[in-house]
N, CA, C and O of each residue as an XYZ file, in Angstrom:
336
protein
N       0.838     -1.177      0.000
C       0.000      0.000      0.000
C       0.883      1.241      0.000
O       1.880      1.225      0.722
N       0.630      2.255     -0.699
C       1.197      3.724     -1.192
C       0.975      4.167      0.451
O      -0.040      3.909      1.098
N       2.118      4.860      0.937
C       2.511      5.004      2.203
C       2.358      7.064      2.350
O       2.590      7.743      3.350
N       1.985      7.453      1.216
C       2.102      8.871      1.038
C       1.600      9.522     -0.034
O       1.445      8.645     -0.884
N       1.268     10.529     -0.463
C       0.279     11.035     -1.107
C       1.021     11.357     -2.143
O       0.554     11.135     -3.260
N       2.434     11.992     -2.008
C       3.197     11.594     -3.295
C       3.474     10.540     -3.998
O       3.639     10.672     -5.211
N       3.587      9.221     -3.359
C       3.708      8.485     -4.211
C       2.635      7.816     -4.741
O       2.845      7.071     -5.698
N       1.314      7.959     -4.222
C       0.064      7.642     -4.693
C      -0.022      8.668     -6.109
O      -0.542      8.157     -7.101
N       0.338      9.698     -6.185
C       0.209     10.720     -7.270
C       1.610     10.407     -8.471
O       1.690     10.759     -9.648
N       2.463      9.728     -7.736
C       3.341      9.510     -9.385
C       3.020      7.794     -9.738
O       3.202      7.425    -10.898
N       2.723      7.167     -9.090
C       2.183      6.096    -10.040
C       1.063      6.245    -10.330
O       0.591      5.259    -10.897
N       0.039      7.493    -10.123
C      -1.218      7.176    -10.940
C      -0.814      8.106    -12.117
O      -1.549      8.134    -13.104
N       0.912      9.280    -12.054
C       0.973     10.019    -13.467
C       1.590      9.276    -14.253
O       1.732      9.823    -15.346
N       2.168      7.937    -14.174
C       2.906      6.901    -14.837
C       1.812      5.975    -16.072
O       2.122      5.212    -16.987
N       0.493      6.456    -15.595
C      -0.278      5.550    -16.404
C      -1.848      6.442    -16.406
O      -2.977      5.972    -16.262
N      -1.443      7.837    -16.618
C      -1.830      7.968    -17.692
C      -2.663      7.699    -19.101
O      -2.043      7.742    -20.163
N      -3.886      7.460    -19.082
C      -4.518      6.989    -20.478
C      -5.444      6.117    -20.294
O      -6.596      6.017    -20.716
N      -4.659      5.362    -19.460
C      -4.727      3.759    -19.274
C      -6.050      3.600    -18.696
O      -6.456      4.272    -17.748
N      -6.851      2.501    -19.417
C      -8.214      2.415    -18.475
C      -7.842      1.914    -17.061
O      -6.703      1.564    -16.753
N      -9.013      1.910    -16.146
C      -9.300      1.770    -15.133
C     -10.689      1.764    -14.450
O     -11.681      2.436    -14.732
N     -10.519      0.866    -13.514
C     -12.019      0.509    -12.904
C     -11.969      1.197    -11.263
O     -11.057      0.718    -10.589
N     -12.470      1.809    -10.847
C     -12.603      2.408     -9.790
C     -13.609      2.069     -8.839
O     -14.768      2.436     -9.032
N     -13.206      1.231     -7.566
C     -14.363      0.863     -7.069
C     -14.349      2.001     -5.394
O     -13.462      2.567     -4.755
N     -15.629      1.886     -5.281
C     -15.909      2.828     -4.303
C     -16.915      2.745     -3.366
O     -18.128      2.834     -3.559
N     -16.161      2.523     -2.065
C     -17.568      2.607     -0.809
C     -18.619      3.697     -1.022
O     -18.614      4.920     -1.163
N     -19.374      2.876     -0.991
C     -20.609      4.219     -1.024
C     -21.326      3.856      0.389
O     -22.063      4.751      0.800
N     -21.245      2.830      1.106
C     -22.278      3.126      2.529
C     -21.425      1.442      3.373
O     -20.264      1.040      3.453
N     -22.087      1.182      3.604
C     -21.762      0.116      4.664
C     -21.561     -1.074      4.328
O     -20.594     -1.624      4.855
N     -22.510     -1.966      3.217
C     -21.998     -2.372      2.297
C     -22.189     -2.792      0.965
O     -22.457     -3.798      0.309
N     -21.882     -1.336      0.820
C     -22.570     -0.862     -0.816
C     -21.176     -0.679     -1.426
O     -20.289      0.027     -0.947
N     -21.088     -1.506     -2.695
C     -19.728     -0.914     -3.641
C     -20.362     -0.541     -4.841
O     -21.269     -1.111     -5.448
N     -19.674      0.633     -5.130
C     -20.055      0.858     -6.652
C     -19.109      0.964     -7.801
O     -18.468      2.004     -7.656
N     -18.840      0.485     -8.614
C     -17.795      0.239     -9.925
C     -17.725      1.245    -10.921
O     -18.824      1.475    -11.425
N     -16.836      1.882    -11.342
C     -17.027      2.743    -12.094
C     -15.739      2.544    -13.454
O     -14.658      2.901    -12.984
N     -15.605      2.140    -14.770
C     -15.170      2.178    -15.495
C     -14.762      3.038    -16.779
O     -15.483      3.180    -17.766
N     -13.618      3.534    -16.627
C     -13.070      4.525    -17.336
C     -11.769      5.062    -17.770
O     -11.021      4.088    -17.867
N     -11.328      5.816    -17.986
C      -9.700      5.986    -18.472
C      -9.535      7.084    -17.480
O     -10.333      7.868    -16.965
N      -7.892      6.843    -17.340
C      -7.377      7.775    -16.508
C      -7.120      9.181    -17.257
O      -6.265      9.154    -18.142
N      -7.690     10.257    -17.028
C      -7.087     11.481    -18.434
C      -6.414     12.345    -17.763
O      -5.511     12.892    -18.397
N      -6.609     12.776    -16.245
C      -5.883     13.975    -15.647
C      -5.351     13.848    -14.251
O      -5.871     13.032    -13.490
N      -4.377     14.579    -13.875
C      -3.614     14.551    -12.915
C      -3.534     16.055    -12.251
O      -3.171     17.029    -12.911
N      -3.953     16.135    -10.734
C      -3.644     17.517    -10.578
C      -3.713     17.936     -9.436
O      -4.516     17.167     -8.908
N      -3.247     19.007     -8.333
C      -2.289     19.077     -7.260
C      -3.470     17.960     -5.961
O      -3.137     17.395     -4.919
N      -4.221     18.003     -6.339
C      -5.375     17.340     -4.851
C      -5.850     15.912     -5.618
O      -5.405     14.857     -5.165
N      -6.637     15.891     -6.629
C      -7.206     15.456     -7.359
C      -6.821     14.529     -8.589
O      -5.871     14.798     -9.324
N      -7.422     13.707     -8.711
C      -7.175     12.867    -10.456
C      -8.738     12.896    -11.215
O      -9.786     13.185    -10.638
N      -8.608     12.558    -12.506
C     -10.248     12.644    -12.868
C     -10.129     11.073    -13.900
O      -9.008     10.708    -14.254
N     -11.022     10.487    -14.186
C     -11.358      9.270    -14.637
C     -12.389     10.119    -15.865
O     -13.021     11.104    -15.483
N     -12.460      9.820    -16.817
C     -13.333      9.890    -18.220
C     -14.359      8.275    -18.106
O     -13.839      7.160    -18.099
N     -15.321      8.440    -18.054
C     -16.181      7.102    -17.698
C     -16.707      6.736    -19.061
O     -16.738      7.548    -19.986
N     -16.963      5.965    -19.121
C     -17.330      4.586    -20.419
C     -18.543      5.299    -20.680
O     -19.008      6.150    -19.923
N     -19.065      4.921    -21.811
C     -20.602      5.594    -22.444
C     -21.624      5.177    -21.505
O     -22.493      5.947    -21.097
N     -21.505      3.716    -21.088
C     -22.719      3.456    -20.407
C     -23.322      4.134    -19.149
O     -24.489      4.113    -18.757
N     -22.038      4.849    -18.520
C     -22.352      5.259    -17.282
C     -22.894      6.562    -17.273
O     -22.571      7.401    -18.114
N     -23.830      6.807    -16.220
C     -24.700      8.506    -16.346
C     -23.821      9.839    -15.753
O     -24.262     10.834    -15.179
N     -22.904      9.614    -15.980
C     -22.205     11.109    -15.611
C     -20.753     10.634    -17.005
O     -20.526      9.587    -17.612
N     -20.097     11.968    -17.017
C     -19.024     11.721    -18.041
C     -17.679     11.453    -17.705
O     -16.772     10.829    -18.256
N     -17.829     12.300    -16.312
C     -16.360     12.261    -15.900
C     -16.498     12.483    -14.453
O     -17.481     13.181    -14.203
N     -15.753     12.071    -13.305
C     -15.941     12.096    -12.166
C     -14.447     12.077    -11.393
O     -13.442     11.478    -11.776
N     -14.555     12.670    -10.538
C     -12.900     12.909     -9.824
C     -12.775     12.568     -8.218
O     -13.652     12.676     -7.361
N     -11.519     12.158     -8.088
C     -11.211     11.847     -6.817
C      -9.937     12.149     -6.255
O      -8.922     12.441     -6.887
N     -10.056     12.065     -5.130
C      -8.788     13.075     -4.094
C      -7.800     11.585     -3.857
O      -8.126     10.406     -3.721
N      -6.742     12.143     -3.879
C      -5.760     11.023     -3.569
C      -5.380     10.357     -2.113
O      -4.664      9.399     -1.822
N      -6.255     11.379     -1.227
C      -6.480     11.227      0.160
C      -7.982      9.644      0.367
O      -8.342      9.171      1.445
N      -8.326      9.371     -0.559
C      -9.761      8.625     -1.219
C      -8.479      7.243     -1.023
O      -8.597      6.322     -0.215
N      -7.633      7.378     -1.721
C      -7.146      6.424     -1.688
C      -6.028      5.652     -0.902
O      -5.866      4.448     -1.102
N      -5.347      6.269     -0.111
C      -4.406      6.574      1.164
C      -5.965      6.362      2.167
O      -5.957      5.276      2.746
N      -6.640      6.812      2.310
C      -7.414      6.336      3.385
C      -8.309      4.930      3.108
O      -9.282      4.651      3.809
N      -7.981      4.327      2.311
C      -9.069      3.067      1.486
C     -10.408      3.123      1.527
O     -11.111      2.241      2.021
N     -10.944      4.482      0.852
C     -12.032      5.096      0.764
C     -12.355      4.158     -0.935
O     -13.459      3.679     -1.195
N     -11.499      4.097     -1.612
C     -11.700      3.983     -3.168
C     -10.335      2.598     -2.908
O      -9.497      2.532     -2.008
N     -10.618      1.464     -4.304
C      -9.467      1.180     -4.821
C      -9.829      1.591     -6.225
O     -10.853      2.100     -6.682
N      -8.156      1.047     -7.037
C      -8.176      1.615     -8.004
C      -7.468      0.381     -8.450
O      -6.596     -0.126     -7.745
N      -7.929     -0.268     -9.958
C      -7.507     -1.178    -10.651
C      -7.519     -1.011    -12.329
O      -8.465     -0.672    -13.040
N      -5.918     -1.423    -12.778
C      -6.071     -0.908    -13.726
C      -5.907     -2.089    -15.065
O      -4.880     -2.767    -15.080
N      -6.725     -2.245    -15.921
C      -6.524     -3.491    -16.848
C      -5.748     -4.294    -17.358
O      -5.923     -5.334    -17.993
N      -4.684     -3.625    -16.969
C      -3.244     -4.993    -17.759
C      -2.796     -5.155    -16.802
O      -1.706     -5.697    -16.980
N      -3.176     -4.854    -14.859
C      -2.539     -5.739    -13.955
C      -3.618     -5.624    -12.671
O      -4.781     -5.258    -12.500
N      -2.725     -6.058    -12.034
C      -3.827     -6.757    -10.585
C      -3.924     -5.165     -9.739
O      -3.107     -4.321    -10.107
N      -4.907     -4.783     -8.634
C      -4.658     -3.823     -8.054
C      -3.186     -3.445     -7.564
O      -2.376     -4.182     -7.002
N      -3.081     -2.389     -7.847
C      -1.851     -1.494     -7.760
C      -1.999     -0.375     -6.519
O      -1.221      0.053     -5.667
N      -3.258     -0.151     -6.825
C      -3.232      0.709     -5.532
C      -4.332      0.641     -4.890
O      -5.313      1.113     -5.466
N      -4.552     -0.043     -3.313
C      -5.373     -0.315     -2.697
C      -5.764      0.544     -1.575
O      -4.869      1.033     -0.884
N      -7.224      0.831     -1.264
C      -7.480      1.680     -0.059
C      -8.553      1.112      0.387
O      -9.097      1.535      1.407
């Protein structure tokens, strides 16, 4: 597990592009999946571009989401990389 918020932020700028599935506590035990490409990187924040099927276009998350294992984040050509 990413031990710091910098290094949670340079391996998610290393890949870049790359799809990704984003799963996310939503209540107690509710997960919700969200599938999309990684497009932006930026000082608090990352943003995900979501697949056609889903009802919003683009949706963002704090890198603190993931350092606290609020969110994981998995990305298609390997096993979770970064877990929260």
């Amino acid at each position: 597990m990413p031990t710091s918020l910098n290094t949670i932020k340079n391996n998610l700028k290393d890949r870049i592009g790359q799809k990704v599935v984003v799963t996310v506590q939503v209540g107690r035990n509710k997960i919700l999946k969200r599938h999309g490409r990684l497009s932006e990187i930026f000082q608090a924040v990352f943003i995900v571009d979501l697949e056609k099927d889903e009802n919003l276009k683009r949706v963002s998350y704090s890198y603190t989401d993931i350092l606290t294992k609020n969110i994981y984040v998995d990305f298609e050509d390997d096993n979770k990389i970064e877990e929260v």
